[in-house]
mmCIF file of C-alpha atoms in Angstrom:
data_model
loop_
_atom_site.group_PDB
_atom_site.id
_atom_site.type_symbol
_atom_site.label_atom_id
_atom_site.label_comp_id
_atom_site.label_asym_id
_atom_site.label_seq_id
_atom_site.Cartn_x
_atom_site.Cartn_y
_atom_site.Cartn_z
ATOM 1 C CA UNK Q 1 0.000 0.000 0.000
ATOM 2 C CA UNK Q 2 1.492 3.616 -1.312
ATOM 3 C CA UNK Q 3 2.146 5.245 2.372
ATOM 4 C CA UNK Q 4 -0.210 8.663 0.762
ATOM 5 C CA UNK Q 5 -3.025 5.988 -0.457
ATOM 6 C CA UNK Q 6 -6.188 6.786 1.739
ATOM 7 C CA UNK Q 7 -7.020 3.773 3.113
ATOM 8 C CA UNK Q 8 -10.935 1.948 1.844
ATOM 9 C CA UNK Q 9 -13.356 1.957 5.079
ATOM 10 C CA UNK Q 10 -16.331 0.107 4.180
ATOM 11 C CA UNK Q 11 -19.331 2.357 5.725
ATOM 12 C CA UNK Q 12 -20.878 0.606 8.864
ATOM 13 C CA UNK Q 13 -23.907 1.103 10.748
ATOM 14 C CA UNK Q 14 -23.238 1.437 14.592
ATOM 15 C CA UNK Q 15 -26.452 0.062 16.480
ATOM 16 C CA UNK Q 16 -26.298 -0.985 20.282
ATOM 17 C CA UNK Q 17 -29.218 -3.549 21.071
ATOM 18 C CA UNK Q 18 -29.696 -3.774 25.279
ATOM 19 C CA UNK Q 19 -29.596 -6.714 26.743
ATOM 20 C CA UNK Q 20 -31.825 -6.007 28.692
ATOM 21 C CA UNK Q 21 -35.833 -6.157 27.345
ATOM 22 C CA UNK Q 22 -36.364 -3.005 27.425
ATOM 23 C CA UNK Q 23 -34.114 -0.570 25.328
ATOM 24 C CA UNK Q 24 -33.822 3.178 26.819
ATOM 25 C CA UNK Q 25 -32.193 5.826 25.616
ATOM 26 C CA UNK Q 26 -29.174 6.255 28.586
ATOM 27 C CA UNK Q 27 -29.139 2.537 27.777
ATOM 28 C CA UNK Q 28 -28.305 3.497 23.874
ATOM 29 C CA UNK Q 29 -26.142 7.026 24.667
ATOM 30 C CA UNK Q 30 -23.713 4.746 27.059
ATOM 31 C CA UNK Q 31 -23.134 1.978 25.123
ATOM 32 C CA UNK Q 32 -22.596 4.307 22.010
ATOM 33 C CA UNK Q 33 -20.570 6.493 24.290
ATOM 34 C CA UNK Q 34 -18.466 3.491 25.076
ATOM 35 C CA UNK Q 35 -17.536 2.265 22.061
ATOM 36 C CA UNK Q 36 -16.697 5.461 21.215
ATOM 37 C CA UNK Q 37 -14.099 6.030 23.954
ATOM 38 C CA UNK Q 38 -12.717 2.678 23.280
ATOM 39 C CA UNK Q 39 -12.082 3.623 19.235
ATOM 40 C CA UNK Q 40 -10.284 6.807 20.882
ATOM 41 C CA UNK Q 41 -8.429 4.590 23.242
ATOM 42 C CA UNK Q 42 -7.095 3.088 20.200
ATOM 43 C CA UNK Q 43 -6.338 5.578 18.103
ATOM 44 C CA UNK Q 44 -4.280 7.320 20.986
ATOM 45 C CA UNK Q 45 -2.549 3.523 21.142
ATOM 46 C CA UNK Q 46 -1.503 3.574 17.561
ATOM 47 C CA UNK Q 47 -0.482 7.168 17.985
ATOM 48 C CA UNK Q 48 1.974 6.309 20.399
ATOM 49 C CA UNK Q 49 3.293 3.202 19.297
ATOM 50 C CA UNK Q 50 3.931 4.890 15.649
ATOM 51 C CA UNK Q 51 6.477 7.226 17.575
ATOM 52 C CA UNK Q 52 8.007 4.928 19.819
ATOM 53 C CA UNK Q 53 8.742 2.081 16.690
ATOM 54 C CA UNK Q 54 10.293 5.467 15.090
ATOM 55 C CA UNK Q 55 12.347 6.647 17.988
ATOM 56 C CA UNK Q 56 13.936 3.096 18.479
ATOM 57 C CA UNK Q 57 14.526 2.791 14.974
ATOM 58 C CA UNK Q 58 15.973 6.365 14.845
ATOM 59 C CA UNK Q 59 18.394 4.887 17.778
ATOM 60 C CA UNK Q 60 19.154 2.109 16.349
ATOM 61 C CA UNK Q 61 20.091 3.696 13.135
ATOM 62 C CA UNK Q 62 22.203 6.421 15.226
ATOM 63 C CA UNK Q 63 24.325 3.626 16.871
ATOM 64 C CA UNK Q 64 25.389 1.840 13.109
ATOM 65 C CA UNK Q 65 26.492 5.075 12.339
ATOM 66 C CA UNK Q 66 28.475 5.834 15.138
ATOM 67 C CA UNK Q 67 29.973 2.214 14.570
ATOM 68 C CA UNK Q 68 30.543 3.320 11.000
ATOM 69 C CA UNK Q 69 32.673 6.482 11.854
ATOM 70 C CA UNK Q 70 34.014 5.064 15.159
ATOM 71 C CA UNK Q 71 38.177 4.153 14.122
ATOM 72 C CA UNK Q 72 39.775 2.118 11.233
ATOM 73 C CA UNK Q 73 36.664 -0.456 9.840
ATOM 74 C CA UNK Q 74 37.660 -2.661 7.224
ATOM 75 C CA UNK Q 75 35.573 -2.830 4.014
ATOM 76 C CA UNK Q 76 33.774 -6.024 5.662
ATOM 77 C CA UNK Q 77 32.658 -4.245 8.351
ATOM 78 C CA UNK Q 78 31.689 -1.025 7.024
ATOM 79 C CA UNK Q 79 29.349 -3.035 4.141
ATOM 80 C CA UNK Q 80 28.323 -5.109 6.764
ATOM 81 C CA UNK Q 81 27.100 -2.222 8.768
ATOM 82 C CA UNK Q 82 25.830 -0.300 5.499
ATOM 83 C CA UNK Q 83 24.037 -3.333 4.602
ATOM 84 C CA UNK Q 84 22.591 -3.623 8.382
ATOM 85 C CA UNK Q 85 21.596 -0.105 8.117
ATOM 86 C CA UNK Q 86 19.688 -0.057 5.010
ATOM 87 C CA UNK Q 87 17.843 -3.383 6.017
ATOM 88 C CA UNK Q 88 17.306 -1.285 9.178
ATOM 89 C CA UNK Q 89 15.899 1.552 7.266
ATOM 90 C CA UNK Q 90 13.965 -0.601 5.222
ATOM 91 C CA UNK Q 91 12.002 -1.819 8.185
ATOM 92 C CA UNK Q 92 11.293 1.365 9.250
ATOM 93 C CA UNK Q 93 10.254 2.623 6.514
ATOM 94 C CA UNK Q 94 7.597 0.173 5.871
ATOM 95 C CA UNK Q 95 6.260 0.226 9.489
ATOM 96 C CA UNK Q 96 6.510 4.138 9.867
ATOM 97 C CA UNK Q 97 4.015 3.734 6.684
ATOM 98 C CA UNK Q 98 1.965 0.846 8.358
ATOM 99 C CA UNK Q 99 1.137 2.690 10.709
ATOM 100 C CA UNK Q 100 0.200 5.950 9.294
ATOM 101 C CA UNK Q 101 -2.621 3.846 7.648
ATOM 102 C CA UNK Q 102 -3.860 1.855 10.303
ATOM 103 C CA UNK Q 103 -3.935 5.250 12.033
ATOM 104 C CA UNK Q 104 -5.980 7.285 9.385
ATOM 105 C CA UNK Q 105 -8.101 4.139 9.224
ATOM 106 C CA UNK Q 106 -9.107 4.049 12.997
ATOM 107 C CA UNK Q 107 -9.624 7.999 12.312
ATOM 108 C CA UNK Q 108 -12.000 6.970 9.745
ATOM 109 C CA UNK Q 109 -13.886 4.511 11.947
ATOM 110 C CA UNK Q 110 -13.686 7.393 14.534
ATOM 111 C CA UNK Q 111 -15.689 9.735 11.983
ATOM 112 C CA UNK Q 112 -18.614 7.403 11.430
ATOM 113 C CA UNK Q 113 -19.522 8.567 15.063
ATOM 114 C CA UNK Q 114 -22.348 11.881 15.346
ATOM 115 C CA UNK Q 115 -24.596 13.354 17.508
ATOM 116 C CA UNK Q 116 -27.615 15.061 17.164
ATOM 117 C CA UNK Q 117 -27.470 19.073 17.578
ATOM 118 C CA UNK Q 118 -23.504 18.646 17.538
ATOM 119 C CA UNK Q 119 -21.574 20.457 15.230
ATOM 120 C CA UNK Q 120 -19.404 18.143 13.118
ATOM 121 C CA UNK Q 121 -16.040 19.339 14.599
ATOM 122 C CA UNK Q 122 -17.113 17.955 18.002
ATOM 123 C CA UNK Q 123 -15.892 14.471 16.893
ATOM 124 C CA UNK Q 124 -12.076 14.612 17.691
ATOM 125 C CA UNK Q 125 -11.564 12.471 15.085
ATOM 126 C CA UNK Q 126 -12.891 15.462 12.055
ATOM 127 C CA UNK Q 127 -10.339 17.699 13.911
ATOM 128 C CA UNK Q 128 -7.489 14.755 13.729
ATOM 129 C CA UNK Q 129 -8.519 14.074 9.624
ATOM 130 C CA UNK Q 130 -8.406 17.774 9.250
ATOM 131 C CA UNK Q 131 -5.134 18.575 11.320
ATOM 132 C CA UNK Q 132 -3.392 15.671 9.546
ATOM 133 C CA UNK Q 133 -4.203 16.419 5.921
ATOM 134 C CA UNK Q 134 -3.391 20.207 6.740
ATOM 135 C CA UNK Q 135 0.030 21.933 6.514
ATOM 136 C CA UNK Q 136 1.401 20.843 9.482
ATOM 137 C CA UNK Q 137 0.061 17.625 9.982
ATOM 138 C CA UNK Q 138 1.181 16.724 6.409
ATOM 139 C CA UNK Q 139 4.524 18.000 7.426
ATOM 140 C CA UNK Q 140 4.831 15.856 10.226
ATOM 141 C CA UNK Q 141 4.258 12.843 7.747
ATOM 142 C CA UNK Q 142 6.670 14.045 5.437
ATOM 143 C CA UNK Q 143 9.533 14.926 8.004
ATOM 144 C CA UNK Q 144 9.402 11.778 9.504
ATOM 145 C CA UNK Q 145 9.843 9.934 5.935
ATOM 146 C CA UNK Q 146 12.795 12.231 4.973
ATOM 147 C CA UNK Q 147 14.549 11.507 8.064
ATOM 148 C CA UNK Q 148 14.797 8.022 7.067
ATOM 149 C CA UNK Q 149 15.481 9.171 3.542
ATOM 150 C CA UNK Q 150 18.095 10.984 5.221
ATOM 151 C CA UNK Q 151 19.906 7.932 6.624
ATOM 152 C CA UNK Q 152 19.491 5.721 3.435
ATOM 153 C CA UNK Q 153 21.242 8.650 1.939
ATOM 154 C CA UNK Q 154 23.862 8.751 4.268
ATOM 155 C CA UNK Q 155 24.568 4.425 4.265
ATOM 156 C CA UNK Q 156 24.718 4.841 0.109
ATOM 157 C CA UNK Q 157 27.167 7.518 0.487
ATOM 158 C CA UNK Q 158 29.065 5.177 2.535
ATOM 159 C CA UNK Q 159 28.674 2.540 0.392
ATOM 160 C CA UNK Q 160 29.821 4.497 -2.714
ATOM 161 C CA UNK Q 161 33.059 5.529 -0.901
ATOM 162 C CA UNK Q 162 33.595 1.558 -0.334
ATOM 163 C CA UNK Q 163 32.771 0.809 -3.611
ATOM 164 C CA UNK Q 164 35.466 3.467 -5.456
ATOM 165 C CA UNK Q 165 38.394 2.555 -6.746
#
């Protein structure tokens, strides 16, 4: 999946039955209210662990480097850690993008949520879709991609030096 591709929700209906015989509506408004909080629960979840697979990987990445520059390496080394390091980057690319779509899909989920007599910006979620495809929320998404663009450029750079003559 292209890591700008907006991700297909298939539209839902959310309906909470009571168990109980007789359905109220506090019955219906905490139930909905429920399943609501959990989908931001979630969403908050995948927010975090986004950042924390990309700070590790950004740490990890930081110590091959310092390996790299750190003394005499011999060729073995160095395209051992180059090749280390772009596997590295590899895998961070693709779950960096992972889960920027399995977060704008929970966001999407998120939006199927409304309430009577509330504007449409109550939802967090609108305000989350709207932030994110703005300036800065876009910019986010791109920084964090050209950081690891950043480091693949620095490991072929390395690897060009190894490979002249």
């Amino acid at each position: 999946m292209a890591e700008n591709a907006e991700p297909q929700i298939t539209p839902i209906s959310i309906e909470v039955r009571p168990t109980a015989g007789q359905a109220t509506e506090q019955y219906a408004d905490i139930a909905l209210a429920g399943l609501f909080n959990t989908h931001v629960a979630i969403v908050n979840s995948e927010r975090q662990a986004i950042w924390q697979r990309y700070n590790v990987m950004l740490v990890g990445n930081a110590v091959i480097f310092a390996f790299l520059s750190g003394g005499m390496r011999t060729k073995t080394e160095t395209a051992l850690g180059v090749l280390f390091g772009l596997l590295l980057c590899t895998a961070w690319w693709v779950i960096t993008a992972s889960g920027w779509n399995l977060l704008a899909m929970r966001i999407q989920r998120g939006l199927q949520f409304g309430w009577q007599g509330l504007p449409l910006d109550a939802n967090p979620f609108e305000v989350s879709l709207t932030y994110g495809r703005g300036s800065i929320g876009g910019m986010i998404y791109y920084v964090a991609f050209s950081v690891i663009a950043l480091f693949i450029s620095g490991y072929v750079i390395i690897l060009g030096g190894l490979l002249r003559p």
